[in-house]
Each structure stands twice: as C-alpha cells, then as structure tokens.
PDB file of C-alpha atoms in Angstrom:
ATOM      1  CA  MET S   1       0.000   0.000   0.000  1.00  0.00           C
ATOM      2  CA  ASP S   2       1.494   3.337  -1.022  1.00  0.00           C
ATOM      3  CA  ARG S   3       1.423   6.516   1.098  1.00  0.00           C
ATOM      4  CA  ARG S   4      -1.638   7.909  -0.638  1.00  0.00           C
ATOM      5  CA  GLN S   5      -3.586   4.718   0.041  1.00  0.00           C
ATOM      6  CA  GLN S   6      -2.396   4.696   3.648  1.00  0.00           C
ATOM      7  CA  LYS S   7      -3.584   8.295   4.121  1.00  0.00           C
ATOM      8  CA  THR S   8      -6.957   7.495   2.575  1.00  0.00           C
ATOM      9  CA  ARG S   9      -7.378   4.412   4.736  1.00  0.00           C
ATOM     10  CA  ALA S  10      -6.426   6.417   7.832  1.00  0.00           C
ATOM     11  CA  ALA S  11      -8.989   9.100   6.906  1.00  0.00           C
ATOM     12  CA  ILE S  12     -11.719   6.465   6.585  1.00  0.00           C
ATOM     13  CA  VAL S  13     -10.812   4.902   9.938  1.00  0.00           C
ATOM     14  CA  GLN S  14     -10.680   8.341  11.591  1.00  0.00           C
ATOM     15  CA  ALA S  15     -14.083   9.246  10.150  1.00  0.00           C
ATOM     16  CA  PHE S  16     -15.543   5.983  11.417  1.00  0.00           C
ATOM     17  CA  THR S  17     -13.966   6.571  14.835  1.00  0.00           C
ATOM     18  CA  LEU S  18     -15.598  10.000  15.104  1.00  0.00           C
ATOM     19  CA  LEU S  19     -18.983   8.721  13.966  1.00  0.00           C
ATOM     20  CA  VAL S  20     -19.075   5.731  16.299  1.00  0.00           C
ATOM     21  CA  GLN S  21     -18.582   8.096  19.237  1.00  0.00           C
ATOM     22  CA  LYS S  22     -21.671  10.054  18.193  1.00  0.00           C
ATOM     23  CA  LYS S  23     -24.141   7.341  17.239  1.00  0.00           C
ATOM     24  CA  PRO S  24     -24.596   3.567  17.419  1.00  0.00           C
ATOM     25  CA  PHE S  25     -22.654   1.495  14.913  1.00  0.00           C
ATOM     26  CA  GLU S  26     -25.771   0.048  13.305  1.00  0.00           C
ATOM     27  CA  ARG S  27     -27.109   3.544  12.535  1.00  0.00           C
ATOM     28  CA  ILE S  28     -23.917   4.676  10.804  1.00  0.00           C
ATOM     29  CA  THR S  29     -24.137   4.445   7.032  1.00  0.00           C
ATOM     30  CA  VAL S  30     -21.319   3.992   4.574  1.00  0.00           C
ATOM     31  CA  GLN S  31     -22.402   7.316   3.059  1.00  0.00           C
ATOM     32  CA  GLU S  32     -21.811   9.066   6.401  1.00  0.00           C
ATOM     33  CA  ILE S  33     -18.350   7.537   6.637  1.00  0.00           C
ATOM     34  CA  ILE S  34     -17.607   8.622   3.074  1.00  0.00           C
ATOM     35  CA  ASP S  35     -18.818  12.163   3.749  1.00  0.00           C
ATOM     36  CA  GLN S  36     -16.876  12.448   7.012  1.00  0.00           C
ATOM     37  CA  ALA S  37     -13.692  11.086   5.399  1.00  0.00           C
ATOM     38  CA  ASN S  38     -14.192  13.212   2.287  1.00  0.00           C
ATOM     39  CA  VAL S  39     -13.594  10.280  -0.064  1.00  0.00           C
ATOM     40  CA  GLY S  40     -15.590   8.769  -2.892  1.00  0.00           C
ATOM     41  CA  ARG S  41     -17.758   5.682  -2.603  1.00  0.00           C
ATOM     42  CA  SER S  42     -15.492   3.647  -4.884  1.00  0.00           C
ATOM     43  CA  THR S  43     -12.504   4.716  -2.783  1.00  0.00           C
ATOM     44  CA  PHE S  44     -14.205   3.451   0.379  1.00  0.00           C
ATOM     45  CA  TYR S  45     -15.022   0.123  -1.270  1.00  0.00           C
ATOM     46  CA  ALA S  46     -11.475  -0.192  -2.595  1.00  0.00           C
ATOM     47  CA  HIS S  47     -10.380  -0.370   1.061  1.00  0.00           C
ATOM     48  CA  PHE S  48     -13.339  -2.047   2.794  1.00  0.00           C
ATOM     49  CA  GLU S  49     -16.192  -4.177   1.465  1.00  0.00           C
ATOM     50  CA  THR S  50     -18.519  -3.259   4.340  1.00  0.00           C
ATOM     51  CA  LYS S  51     -18.549  -1.194   7.500  1.00  0.00           C
ATOM     52  CA  ASP S  52     -18.290  -4.504   9.422  1.00  0.00           C
ATOM     53  CA  GLU S  53     -14.995  -5.111   7.651  1.00  0.00           C
ATOM     54  CA  LEU S  54     -13.936  -1.583   8.625  1.00  0.00           C
ATOM     55  CA  LEU S  55     -14.740  -2.403  12.268  1.00  0.00           C
ATOM     56  CA  ARG S  56     -12.826  -5.677  12.061  1.00  0.00           C
ATOM     57  CA  SER S  57      -9.837  -3.895  10.518  1.00  0.00           C
ATOM     58  CA  MET S  58      -9.872  -1.275  13.244  1.00  0.00           C
ATOM     59  CA  CYS S  59     -10.076  -3.960  15.951  1.00  0.00           C
ATOM     60  CA  THR S  60      -7.285  -5.943  14.318  1.00  0.00           C
ATOM     61  CA  ASP S  61      -5.042  -2.878  14.289  1.00  0.00           C
ATOM     62  CA  ILE S  62      -5.726  -2.185  17.971  1.00  0.00           C
ATOM     63  CA  PHE S  63      -5.402  -5.802  19.085  1.00  0.00           C
ATOM     64  CA  HIS S  64      -2.333  -6.487  16.970  1.00  0.00           C
ATOM     65  CA  HIS S  65      -0.515  -3.643  18.705  1.00  0.00           C
ATOM     66  CA  VAL S  66      -1.690  -4.672  22.161  1.00  0.00           C
ATOM     67  CA  PHE S  67      -1.161  -8.404  21.873  1.00  0.00           C
ATOM     68  CA  HIS S  68       1.815  -8.769  19.523  1.00  0.00           C
ATOM     69  CA  HIS S  69       4.058  -5.761  19.935  1.00  0.00           C
ATOM     70  CA  ALA S  70       3.800  -4.650  23.532  1.00  0.00           C
ATOM     71  CA  LEU S  71       3.223  -7.843  25.499  1.00  0.00           C
ATOM     72  CA  PRO S  72       6.454  -9.711  24.734  1.00  0.00           C
ATOM     73  CA  GLN S  73       8.565  -6.997  26.374  1.00  0.00           C
ATOM     74  CA  GLU S  74       6.578  -7.378  29.568  1.00  0.00           C
ATOM     75  CA  GLN S  75       7.139 -11.104  29.957  1.00  0.00           C
ATOM     76  CA  GLU S  76      10.319 -10.360  31.848  1.00  0.00           C
ATOM     77  CA  ALA S  77       8.761  -7.622  33.971  1.00  0.00           C
ATOM     78  CA  GLY S  78      10.122  -9.034  37.226  1.00  0.00           C
ATOM     79  CA  CYS S  79       6.981 -11.011  38.030  1.00  0.00           C
ATOM     80  CA  ASP S  80       7.491 -13.874  40.453  1.00  0.00           C
ATOM     81  CA  THR S  81       4.793 -16.175  39.088  1.00  0.00           C
ATOM     82  CA  GLY S  82       3.029 -16.811  35.836  1.00  0.00           C
ATOM     83  CA  LEU S  83      -0.222 -15.450  37.238  1.00  0.00           C
ATOM     84  CA  GLN S  84       1.451 -12.217  38.326  1.00  0.00           C
ATOM     85  CA  ASN S  85       2.772 -11.952  34.781  1.00  0.00           C
ATOM     86  CA  LEU S  86      -0.767 -12.555  33.480  1.00  0.00           C
ATOM     87  CA  GLN S  87      -2.069  -9.756  35.694  1.00  0.00           C
ATOM     88  CA  VAL S  88       0.550  -7.370  34.281  1.00  0.00           C
ATOM     89  CA  LYS S  89      -0.392  -8.354  30.738  1.00  0.00           C
ATOM     90  CA  LEU S  90      -4.110  -7.895  31.383  1.00  0.00           C
ATOM     91  CA  GLY S  91      -3.418  -4.469  32.871  1.00  0.00           C
ATOM     92  CA  HIS S  92      -1.470  -3.642  29.721  1.00  0.00           C
ATOM     93  CA  VAL S  93      -4.336  -4.824  27.504  1.00  0.00           C
ATOM     94  CA  LEU S  94      -6.740  -2.619  29.461  1.00  0.00           C
ATOM     95  CA  TYR S  95      -4.348   0.324  29.307  1.00  0.00           C
ATOM     96  CA  HIS S  96      -4.314   0.205  25.514  1.00  0.00           C
ATOM     97  CA  LEU S  97      -8.040  -0.442  25.249  1.00  0.00           C
ATOM     98  CA  GLY S  98      -8.450   2.605  27.488  1.00  0.00           C
ATOM     99  CA  GLU S  99      -6.737   4.707  24.824  1.00  0.00           C
ATOM    100  CA  HIS S 100      -9.797   3.958  22.684  1.00  0.00           C
ATOM    101  CA  LYS S 101     -12.370   4.048  25.479  1.00  0.00           C
ATOM    102  CA  SER S 102     -14.758   6.530  23.862  1.00  0.00           C
ATOM    103  CA  VAL S 103     -14.816   4.476  20.658  1.00  0.00           C
ATOM    104  CA  LEU S 104     -15.262   1.250  22.615  1.00  0.00           C
ATOM    105  CA  LYS S 105     -18.116   2.776  24.575  1.00  0.00           C
ATOM    106  CA  GLY S 106     -19.909   3.498  21.295  1.00  0.00           C
ATOM    107  CA  ILE S 107     -19.229   0.030  19.925  1.00  0.00           C
ATOM    108  CA  LEU S 108     -20.119  -1.834  23.124  1.00  0.00           C
ATOM    109  CA  SER S 109     -23.412   0.022  23.494  1.00  0.00           C
ATOM    110  CA  SER S 110     -24.528  -0.943  19.991  1.00  0.00           C
ATOM    111  CA  GLN S 111     -25.568  -4.073  18.154  1.00  0.00           C
ATOM    112  CA  SER S 112     -21.970  -4.474  17.020  1.00  0.00           C
ATOM    113  CA  SER S 113     -20.897  -5.322  20.563  1.00  0.00           C
ATOM    114  CA  PRO S 114     -20.875  -9.093  19.869  1.00  0.00           C
ATOM    115  CA  LEU S 115     -18.785  -8.486  16.757  1.00  0.00           C
ATOM    116  CA  PHE S 116     -16.166  -6.512  18.712  1.00  0.00           C
ATOM    117  CA  LEU S 117     -16.189  -8.946  21.637  1.00  0.00           C
ATOM    118  CA  GLY S 118     -15.776 -11.849  19.230  1.00  0.00           C
ATOM    119  CA  TYR S 119     -12.636 -10.255  17.810  1.00  0.00           C
ATOM    120  CA  LEU S 120     -11.322  -9.486  21.292  1.00  0.00           C
ATOM    121  CA  SER S 121     -12.061 -13.059  22.394  1.00  0.00           C
ATOM    122  CA  GLU S 122      -9.881 -14.482  19.626  1.00  0.00           C
ATOM    123  CA  TYR S 123      -6.867 -12.588  20.948  1.00  0.00           C
ATOM    124  CA  LEU S 124      -7.622 -13.217  24.622  1.00  0.00           C
ATOM    125  CA  TYR S 125      -8.013 -16.940  23.998  1.00  0.00           C
ATOM    126  CA  GLN S 126      -4.483 -17.033  22.578  1.00  0.00           C
ATOM    127  CA  LEU S 127      -3.138 -15.024  25.517  1.00  0.00           C
ATOM    128  CA  PHE S 128      -4.781 -17.263  28.127  1.00  0.00           C
ATOM    129  CA  GLN S 129      -3.473 -20.422  26.424  1.00  0.00           C
ATOM    130  CA  GLY S 130      -0.060 -19.648  27.881  1.00  0.00           C
ATOM    131  CA  TYR S 131      -1.399 -19.747  31.432  1.00  0.00           C
ATOM    132  CA  THR S 132      -3.586 -22.847  31.629  1.00  0.00           C
ATOM    133  CA  ASP S 133      -0.875 -24.758  33.516  1.00  0.00           C
ATOM    134  CA  GLU S 134      -1.237 -22.242  36.360  1.00  0.00           C
ATOM    135  CA  PHE S 135      -4.745 -23.492  37.159  1.00  0.00           C
ATOM    136  CA  ASP S 136      -6.152 -26.667  38.670  1.00  0.00           C
ATOM    137  CA  PRO S 137      -5.444 -29.489  36.196  1.00  0.00           C
ATOM    138  CA  ARG S 138      -8.867 -31.023  36.908  1.00  0.00           C
ATOM    139  CA  ILE S 139     -10.481 -28.149  34.988  1.00  0.00           C
ATOM    140  CA  PRO S 140     -10.759 -29.065  31.305  1.00  0.00           C
ATOM    141  CA  ARG S 141      -8.448 -26.772  29.345  1.00  0.00           C
ATOM    142  CA  ASP S 142     -11.089 -25.772  26.786  1.00  0.00           C
ATOM    143  CA  PHE S 143     -13.582 -24.932  29.548  1.00  0.00           C
ATOM    144  CA  LEU S 144     -10.959 -22.858  31.362  1.00  0.00           C
ATOM    145  CA  LEU S 145     -10.008 -20.926  28.227  1.00  0.00           C
ATOM    146  CA  HIS S 146     -13.636 -20.122  27.399  1.00  0.00           C
ATOM    147  CA  HIS S 147     -14.311 -19.110  30.998  1.00  0.00           C
ATOM    148  CA  LEU S 148     -11.294 -16.809  31.232  1.00  0.00           C
ATOM    149  CA  THR S 149     -11.994 -15.255  27.843  1.00  0.00           C
ATOM    150  CA  GLY S 150     -15.702 -14.694  28.510  1.00  0.00           C
ATOM    151  CA  SER S 151     -15.105 -13.346  31.996  1.00  0.00           C
ATOM    152  CA  PHE S 152     -12.461 -10.897  30.852  1.00  0.00           C
ATOM    153  CA  CYS S 153     -14.678  -9.676  28.003  1.00  0.00           C
ATOM    154  CA  GLU S 154     -17.395  -8.979  30.574  1.00  0.00           C
ATOM    155  CA  ALA S 155     -14.836  -7.176  32.734  1.00  0.00           C
ATOM    156  CA  VAL S 156     -13.914  -4.993  29.739  1.00  0.00           C
ATOM    157  CA  LYS S 157     -17.593  -4.154  29.162  1.00  0.00           C
ATOM    158  CA  TRP S 158     -18.028  -3.277  32.843  1.00  0.00           C
ATOM    159  CA  TRP S 159     -14.890  -1.154  32.816  1.00  0.00           C
ATOM    160  CA  VAL S 160     -15.708   0.741  29.620  1.00  0.00           C
ATOM    161  CA  ASN S 161     -19.315   1.432  30.596  1.00  0.00           C
ATOM    162  CA  GLY S 162     -18.745   1.905  34.325  1.00  0.00           C
ATOM    163  CA  PRO S 163     -19.784   5.160  35.956  1.00  0.00           C
ATOM    164  CA  GLN S 164     -16.505   5.570  37.842  1.00  0.00           C
ATOM    165  CA  PRO S 165     -13.185   5.329  36.018  1.00  0.00           C
ATOM    166  CA  GLN S 166     -10.902   2.610  37.351  1.00  0.00           C
ATOM    167  CA  PRO S 167      -7.191   2.355  36.543  1.00  0.00           C
ATOM    168  CA  PRO S 168      -6.383  -0.592  34.254  1.00  0.00           C
ATOM    169  CA  GLU S 169      -4.175  -2.200  36.907  1.00  0.00           C
ATOM    170  CA  THR S 170      -7.061  -2.146  39.388  1.00  0.00           C
ATOM    171  CA  VAL S 171      -9.418  -3.878  36.978  1.00  0.00           C
ATOM    172  CA  ALA S 172      -6.757  -6.492  36.185  1.00  0.00           C
ATOM    173  CA  SER S 173      -6.354  -7.023  39.920  1.00  0.00           C
ATOM    174  CA  TYR S 174     -10.127  -7.428  40.377  1.00  0.00           C
ATOM    175  CA  PHE S 175     -10.168  -9.991  37.584  1.00  0.00           C
ATOM    176  CA  MET S 176      -7.369 -12.030  39.138  1.00  0.00           C
ATOM    177  CA  MET S 177      -9.041 -11.921  42.547  1.00  0.00           C
ATOM    178  CA  THR S 178     -12.244 -13.352  41.059  1.00  0.00           C
ATOM    179  CA  LEU S 179     -10.172 -16.304  39.887  1.00  0.00           C
ATOM    180  CA  GLY S 180      -9.202 -16.983  43.479  1.00  0.00           C
ATOM    181  CA  HIS S 181      -5.739 -15.507  43.184  1.00  0.00           C
ATOM    182  CA  PHE S 182      -4.890 -12.583  45.393  1.00  0.00           C
ATOM    183  CA  ALA S 183      -3.517  -9.864  43.225  1.00  0.00           C
ATOM    184  CA  PRO S 184      -2.461  -6.790  45.206  1.00  0.00           C
TER     185      PRO S 184
END
C-alpha cells in the first residue's frame, strides 16, 4: 500500500472513529463515513467491502498492537509467578483499550458489541493459552479458556461502561481476585 492509500485508509478509519462516538454502529451508514472522510464511494469500497470489515480492521489494528508488539517486552517484567505476569499483561491490555475508550463505549453500546467482543475473544483466547498450567489441572483446558476469555470480556464491558473510572491495573487485579488468586 502506497502513502496515498495509507492516508486514505487512515482518513476512513478516523471518520468511522468519530462517527461511532456520536451514534450507534448500526445507525452509521457507509455514506456518512464517506462524507466524514471526504472520499468517494469507490474509494471506500477499494479499502473495505462493508462497514463490518472496517470495524474488524480497526479492531485488528488495535489488538495487533496490544497483543503482539507490547506484550512480549513485559514477559520479563520481574513477576514472580506466571499469574502475576498474566495480571501485568491484562493491565497492559486494558491500558491500551483505554486509549480507545470513547470508541469502545460506542461500539459496546450498539448491536456491534458481539462483533467486537468476538474479535477481542480471539486474541484473549491465545493469551490465556499460555497460562492454563497455572490453574487446577482437573479443569478441562477448553472450559478454562472459554471461561477466562468470557469473563475478561465482561470485565472490559463493565470497565468501559462503568460510571466511575478505574485504573487498568485495578481492573486487572479485580479480575485475578475473582479467579481466586490474590492480586495486590
């Protein structure tokens, strides 16, 4: 993709980001995105087939940064146990999701919430796979992974829509405590 295409794509994503903060995802039209981005219809469709694909692309960009670039450096963050390391990583995930909190609030309060949470779940599932050995071996691995993923997605929804802002580290700590692991 050349610079011009990158700029156009960024303008479309920025337009979508602004719109999703103002109205529910399902009420946003491609025409509104086009108008806000100041691009032509064919230009929009050259980058995205649908607004759902635009949402998926935006989520992929966010999650790719959070889960693939930043987390590996934190694996050696001086944590004594694997679960302490997991807590640090979850705090980091929340920190970066918090950078997009107003957008997430719009997405999570709309009919596209399951779409977003499905994308998030895919990444969380992979993250939690590295920690299944830290839990009781009597719990089936697949059950544990689905439980952790679903619970953390619900924690994200609570955090994004909550009336009082909580620091990411606090929410990660709450999550770990609900798993029966004290996380100061």
